[in-house]
């Protein structure tokens, strides 16, 4: 049963008599409602984003222009771009950038390739399909800290499983925590172990959405399974591919837990020589450990700009590729 | 649904919910009280506990139980963090945030100078009852220029040498604790004995390069900072420590970072022959080697420390001004750092007391350590405390620089050229200023 007022709102009179002010007001309110409500409904996201996303971002920018009083945990005086100058001239920061890109390449590239292959295998008529599909997601459920504990002992320098195998083959054991590139490899394997299955499931969902008659006509034309994969599956899942590449790029440039916990020196600054310190770890060390919030903020902004730059590059390359395939 | 407006009640509710959300979030984000002003004091509610966070092993479990049984109105709840370095980061973060600190904060002795240099956030704990309770140097390290006492000392770390008597015997060295003591009164003797030892043994002479470096550093009067707190790394004492430790890295050290998993494993594998040994180190040795000791393993303590005495570590209990229960917290720490309690802890974990009266307590002086071949631990560590002649000066950056110094030594252990590693070290220390 509708009350008089609600009924009035649902069905506004086409031309209200000018004498009935009450009705006019109600009508106006109803118009606002239609106009404003949608914005109100989506506003929680933007309010939340403003509070936990935009505000910290801007505040970090503000901090990066100031000195920091370490002893008193207080913001110091305005120092212009001094923090940026310091960070860009800090050899440790440059080292951390190189490490970040090295770990990113060692993780994201194989990750996407393997994920596509796994998805393609899961897309076939396997027995116990759900079981296999769920299994690839299991590593994702394991907390990163727990995963690092497992991998830490697998890749331990003196008593690790991998080194035991290498030793058994009669080769020189690898110093996983010491040697720069090998430590990147160890960290990248943790990242890959965790994310490959997750990405494979996203690819699988995309592959299932590919119309089956495309495959049918392809096989009528005499295309084998591999040719079908290259000429039908891959082009059809391109949008998903872009999504996965972009998200794994962003994730890959922000690796933190793995190098932090993989470290066995008490300072945990990415190895004694910072051989596997990533840029996010650099930000943490500068801010939380060394208590230089200005410098940490400057480094955070530089990383932010780098990520934005790479995202734009991704976007440009993708547009180029889609346009070419469209023609 | 798109054009159908919500009924008024629901609409009002939605608007209210959003407002609440925004207000709550805004409140959560900002508006800290000033952490240098004392928090409003409240009495402990039913079911509410006084909180204390310690690191490593303070040996407080049984004592807190005892206190809780005797003081039903002030229940104490302890949180233990395993490593000081981890707790230091968390502590810094919480100091930064100005909230989230427990009522009582345990602080490593090396970090105390940073507190003393910026005392506004900490409660002045001086009171008649505790006057003269501690060894002078312990109290001085927690006292500000204005005479405020910011921390109650728990233990001190006079160093002796712990050694594996069975490995000594196998390598053809004397293993009796008096004979061993006579062989390592200077660092030269200690390293020379080590070189002789490793010729006839698979074990490493000491547990970690960093551990010996820190032990030697504890005999340098101005390790990193001058009396006016300016950083000075270009001094003879520091150079000597660094050069010596680098020189013996290859031959005598296992080349693993102290406190790492490989370091821990070496004890259990019987790879460690000697350890620079403050009282509290004994519980680490015991835990890492395994209790009861594996067959044939005999740890012992020699009443000696190369180059004279040295103090390594020893912690403090402090009360941040953010605590709403300062009276109760003060009452508790006055009790738990009292000589009687600290004497009990000495028996339990080996943490050597820093309280004058506890040092004369027969339960301390007469204590023996069963795990260490029944060595007269009380007597040995009392002697070691008396042998301390140098109190190294620690400025506010000491703890931070020490961390970088340990990294420098770890780099040498990992094969970096000592000069190159030293350059990185000076660079990193410059970045701290």
PDB file of N, CA and C in Angstrom, chain B residues 208-245:
ATOM      1  N   UNK B 208      80.240 -15.942  14.956  1.00  0.00           N
ATOM      2  CA  UNK B 208      79.990 -15.038  13.834  1.00  0.00           C
ATOM      3  C   UNK B 208      80.978 -13.886  13.911  1.00  0.00           C
ATOM      4  N   UNK B 209      81.368 -13.362  12.751  1.00  0.00           N
ATOM      5  CA  UNK B 209      82.270 -12.213  12.744  1.00  0.00           C
ATOM      6  C   UNK B 209      81.623 -11.037  13.463  1.00  0.00           C
ATOM      7  N   UNK B 210      80.314 -10.869  13.238  1.00  0.00           N
ATOM      8  CA  UNK B 210      79.598  -9.759  13.839  1.00  0.00           C
ATOM      9  C   UNK B 210      79.607  -9.825  15.352  1.00  0.00           C
ATOM     10  N   UNK B 211      79.576 -11.028  15.881  1.00  0.00           N
ATOM     11  CA  UNK B 211      79.549 -11.197  17.322  1.00  0.00           C
ATOM     12  C   UNK B 211      80.880 -10.778  17.948  1.00  0.00           C
ATOM     13  N   UNK B 212      81.992 -11.190  17.322  1.00  0.00           N
ATOM     14  CA  UNK B 212      83.307 -10.792  17.829  1.00  0.00           C
ATOM     15  C   UNK B 212      83.512  -9.293  17.645  1.00  0.00           C
ATOM     16  N   UNK B 213      83.024  -8.769  16.505  1.00  0.00           N
ATOM     17  CA  UNK B 213      83.159  -7.335  16.260  1.00  0.00           C
ATOM     18  C   UNK B 213      82.451  -6.536  17.344  1.00  0.00           C
ATOM     19  N   UNK B 214      81.250  -6.963  17.677  1.00  0.00           N
ATOM     20  CA  UNK B 214      80.501  -6.227  18.697  1.00  0.00           C
ATOM     21  C   UNK B 214      81.183  -6.335  20.062  1.00  0.00           C
ATOM     22  N   UNK B 215      81.704  -7.527  20.351  1.00  0.00           N
ATOM     23  CA  UNK B 215      82.419  -7.705  21.610  1.00  0.00           C
ATOM     24  C   UNK B 215      83.618  -6.764  21.697  1.00  0.00           C
ATOM     25  N   UNK B 216      84.372  -6.650  20.596  1.00  0.00           N
ATOM     26  CA  UNK B 216      85.545  -5.771  20.595  1.00  0.00           C
ATOM     27  C   UNK B 216      85.121  -4.305  20.666  1.00  0.00           C
ATOM     28  N   UNK B 217      84.029  -4.010  19.994  1.00  0.00           N
ATOM     29  CA  UNK B 217      83.521  -2.643  19.954  1.00  0.00           C
ATOM     30  C   UNK B 217      83.117  -2.164  21.349  1.00  0.00           C
ATOM     31  N   UNK B 218      82.707  -3.117  22.184  1.00  0.00           N
ATOM     32  CA  UNK B 218      82.285  -2.757  23.536  1.00  0.00           C
ATOM     33  C   UNK B 218      83.454  -2.352  24.422  1.00  0.00           C
ATOM     34  N   UNK B 219      84.665  -2.397  23.863  1.00  0.00           N
ATOM     35  CA  UNK B 219      85.834  -1.929  24.613  1.00  0.00           C
ATOM     36  C   UNK B 219      86.390  -0.639  24.025  1.00  0.00           C
ATOM     37  N   UNK B 220      85.712  -0.120  23.001  1.00  0.00           N
ATOM     38  CA  UNK B 220      86.160   1.134  22.383  1.00  0.00           C
ATOM     39  C   UNK B 220      85.392   2.284  23.035  1.00  0.00           C
ATOM     40  N   UNK B 221      86.142   3.290  23.472  1.00  0.00           N
ATOM     41  CA  UNK B 221      85.470   4.328  24.257  1.00  0.00           C
ATOM     42  C   UNK B 221      84.503   5.173  23.429  1.00  0.00           C
ATOM     43  N   UNK B 222      84.936   5.545  22.223  1.00  0.00           N
ATOM     44  CA  UNK B 222      84.031   6.305  21.345  1.00  0.00           C
ATOM     45  C   UNK B 222      83.896   5.569  20.030  1.00  0.00           C
ATOM     46  N   UNK B 223      83.021   4.540  19.973  1.00  0.00           N
ATOM     47  CA  UNK B 223      82.977   3.686  18.784  1.00  0.00           C
ATOM     48  C   UNK B 223      82.559   4.438  17.518  1.00  0.00           C
ATOM     49  N   UNK B 224      81.434   5.159  17.562  1.00  0.00           N
ATOM     50  CA  UNK B 224      80.944   5.828  16.348  1.00  0.00           C
ATOM     51  C   UNK B 224      80.776   7.332  16.535  1.00  0.00           C
ATOM     52  N   UNK B 225      80.520   7.743  17.774  1.00  0.00           N
ATOM     53  CA  UNK B 225      80.172   9.144  17.997  1.00  0.00           C
ATOM     54  C   UNK B 225      81.060   9.757  19.071  1.00  0.00           C
ATOM     55  N   UNK B 226      81.377  11.031  18.886  1.00  0.00           N
ATOM     56  CA  UNK B 226      82.142  11.771  19.890  1.00  0.00           C
ATOM     57  C   UNK B 226      81.216  12.185  21.032  1.00  0.00           C
ATOM     58  N   UNK B 227      81.822  12.729  22.089  1.00  0.00           N
ATOM     59  CA  UNK B 227      81.029  13.109  23.258  1.00  0.00           C
ATOM     60  C   UNK B 227      79.967  14.162  22.920  1.00  0.00           C
ATOM     61  N   UNK B 228      80.196  14.947  21.852  1.00  0.00           N
ATOM     62  CA  UNK B 228      79.185  15.947  21.481  1.00  0.00           C
ATOM     63  C   UNK B 228      78.210  15.404  20.433  1.00  0.00           C
ATOM     64  N   UNK B 229      78.183  14.085  20.297  1.00  0.00           N
ATOM     65  CA  UNK B 229      77.250  13.392  19.407  1.00  0.00           C
ATOM     66  C   UNK B 229      77.525  13.574  17.916  1.00  0.00           C
ATOM     67  N   UNK B 230      78.671  14.152  17.549  1.00  0.00           N
ATOM     68  CA  UNK B 230      78.994  14.172  16.126  1.00  0.00           C
ATOM     69  C   UNK B 230      79.537  12.800  15.749  1.00  0.00           C
ATOM     70  N   UNK B 231      79.166  12.359  14.565  1.00  0.00           N
ATOM     71  CA  UNK B 231      79.595  11.042  14.115  1.00  0.00           C
ATOM     72  C   UNK B 231      81.049  11.113  13.668  1.00  0.00           C
ATOM     73  N   UNK B 232      81.863  10.170  14.141  1.00  0.00           N
ATOM     74  CA  UNK B 232      83.251  10.093  13.728  1.00  0.00           C
ATOM     75  C   UNK B 232      83.644   8.634  13.523  1.00  0.00           C
ATOM     76  N   UNK B 233      83.664   8.211  12.263  1.00  0.00           N
ATOM     77  CA  UNK B 233      83.982   6.817  11.975  1.00  0.00           C
ATOM     78  C   UNK B 233      85.471   6.630  11.757  1.00  0.00           C
ATOM     79  N   UNK B 234      86.179   7.760  11.665  1.00  0.00           N
ATOM     80  CA  UNK B 234      87.585   7.706  11.326  1.00  0.00           C
ATOM     81  C   UNK B 234      88.409   7.643  12.599  1.00  0.00           C
ATOM     82  N   UNK B 235      88.190   6.617  13.409  1.00  0.00           N
ATOM     83  CA  UNK B 235      88.964   6.528  14.642  1.00  0.00           C
ATOM     84  C   UNK B 235      89.657   5.185  14.754  1.00  0.00           C
ATOM     85  N   UNK B 236      90.729   5.177  15.497  1.00  0.00           N
ATOM     86  CA  UNK B 236      91.618   4.027  15.548  1.00  0.00           C
ATOM     87  C   UNK B 236      90.928   2.778  16.089  1.00  0.00           C
ATOM     88  N   UNK B 237      90.136   2.971  17.159  1.00  0.00           N
ATOM     89  CA  UNK B 237      89.466   1.835  17.793  1.00  0.00           C
ATOM     90  C   UNK B 237      88.585   1.095  16.806  1.00  0.00           C
ATOM     91  N   UNK B 238      87.753   1.847  16.094  1.00  0.00           N
ATOM     92  CA  UNK B 238      86.832   1.248  15.137  1.00  0.00           C
ATOM     93  C   UNK B 238      87.587   0.587  13.991  1.00  0.00           C
ATOM     94  N   UNK B 239      88.612   1.288  13.478  1.00  0.00           N
ATOM     95  CA  UNK B 239      89.394   0.746  12.371  1.00  0.00           C
ATOM     96  C   UNK B 239      90.026  -0.585  12.776  1.00  0.00           C
ATOM     97  N   UNK B 240      90.532  -0.631  14.002  1.00  0.00           N
ATOM     98  CA  UNK B 240      91.170  -1.847  14.493  1.00  0.00           C
ATOM     99  C   UNK B 240      90.178  -3.014  14.534  1.00  0.00           C
ATOM    100  N   UNK B 241      88.972  -2.756  15.048  1.00  0.00           N
ATOM    101  CA  UNK B 241      87.955  -3.804  15.108  1.00  0.00           C
ATOM    102  C   UNK B 241      87.655  -4.315  13.707  1.00  0.00           C
ATOM    103  N   UNK B 242      87.412  -3.383  12.797  1.00  0.00           N
ATOM    104  CA  UNK B 242      87.012  -3.756  11.447  1.00  0.00           C
ATOM    105  C   UNK B 242      88.104  -4.549  10.740  1.00  0.00           C
ATOM    106  N   UNK B 243      89.346  -4.057  10.859  1.00  0.00           N
ATOM    107  CA  UNK B 243      90.446  -4.740  10.184  1.00  0.00           C
ATOM    108  C   UNK B 243      90.662  -6.139  10.746  1.00  0.00           C
ATOM    109  N   UNK B 244      90.658  -6.243  12.074  1.00  0.00           N
ATOM    110  CA  UNK B 244      90.904  -7.537  12.697  1.00  0.00           C
ATOM    111  C   UNK B 244      89.859  -8.555  12.270  1.00  0.00           C
ATOM    112  N   UNK B 245      88.605  -8.160  12.386  1.00  0.00           N
ATOM    113  CA  UNK B 245      87.536  -9.096  12.070  1.00  0.00           C
ATOM    114  C   UNK B 245      87.563  -9.483  10.594  1.00  0.00           C
TER     115      UNK B 245
END
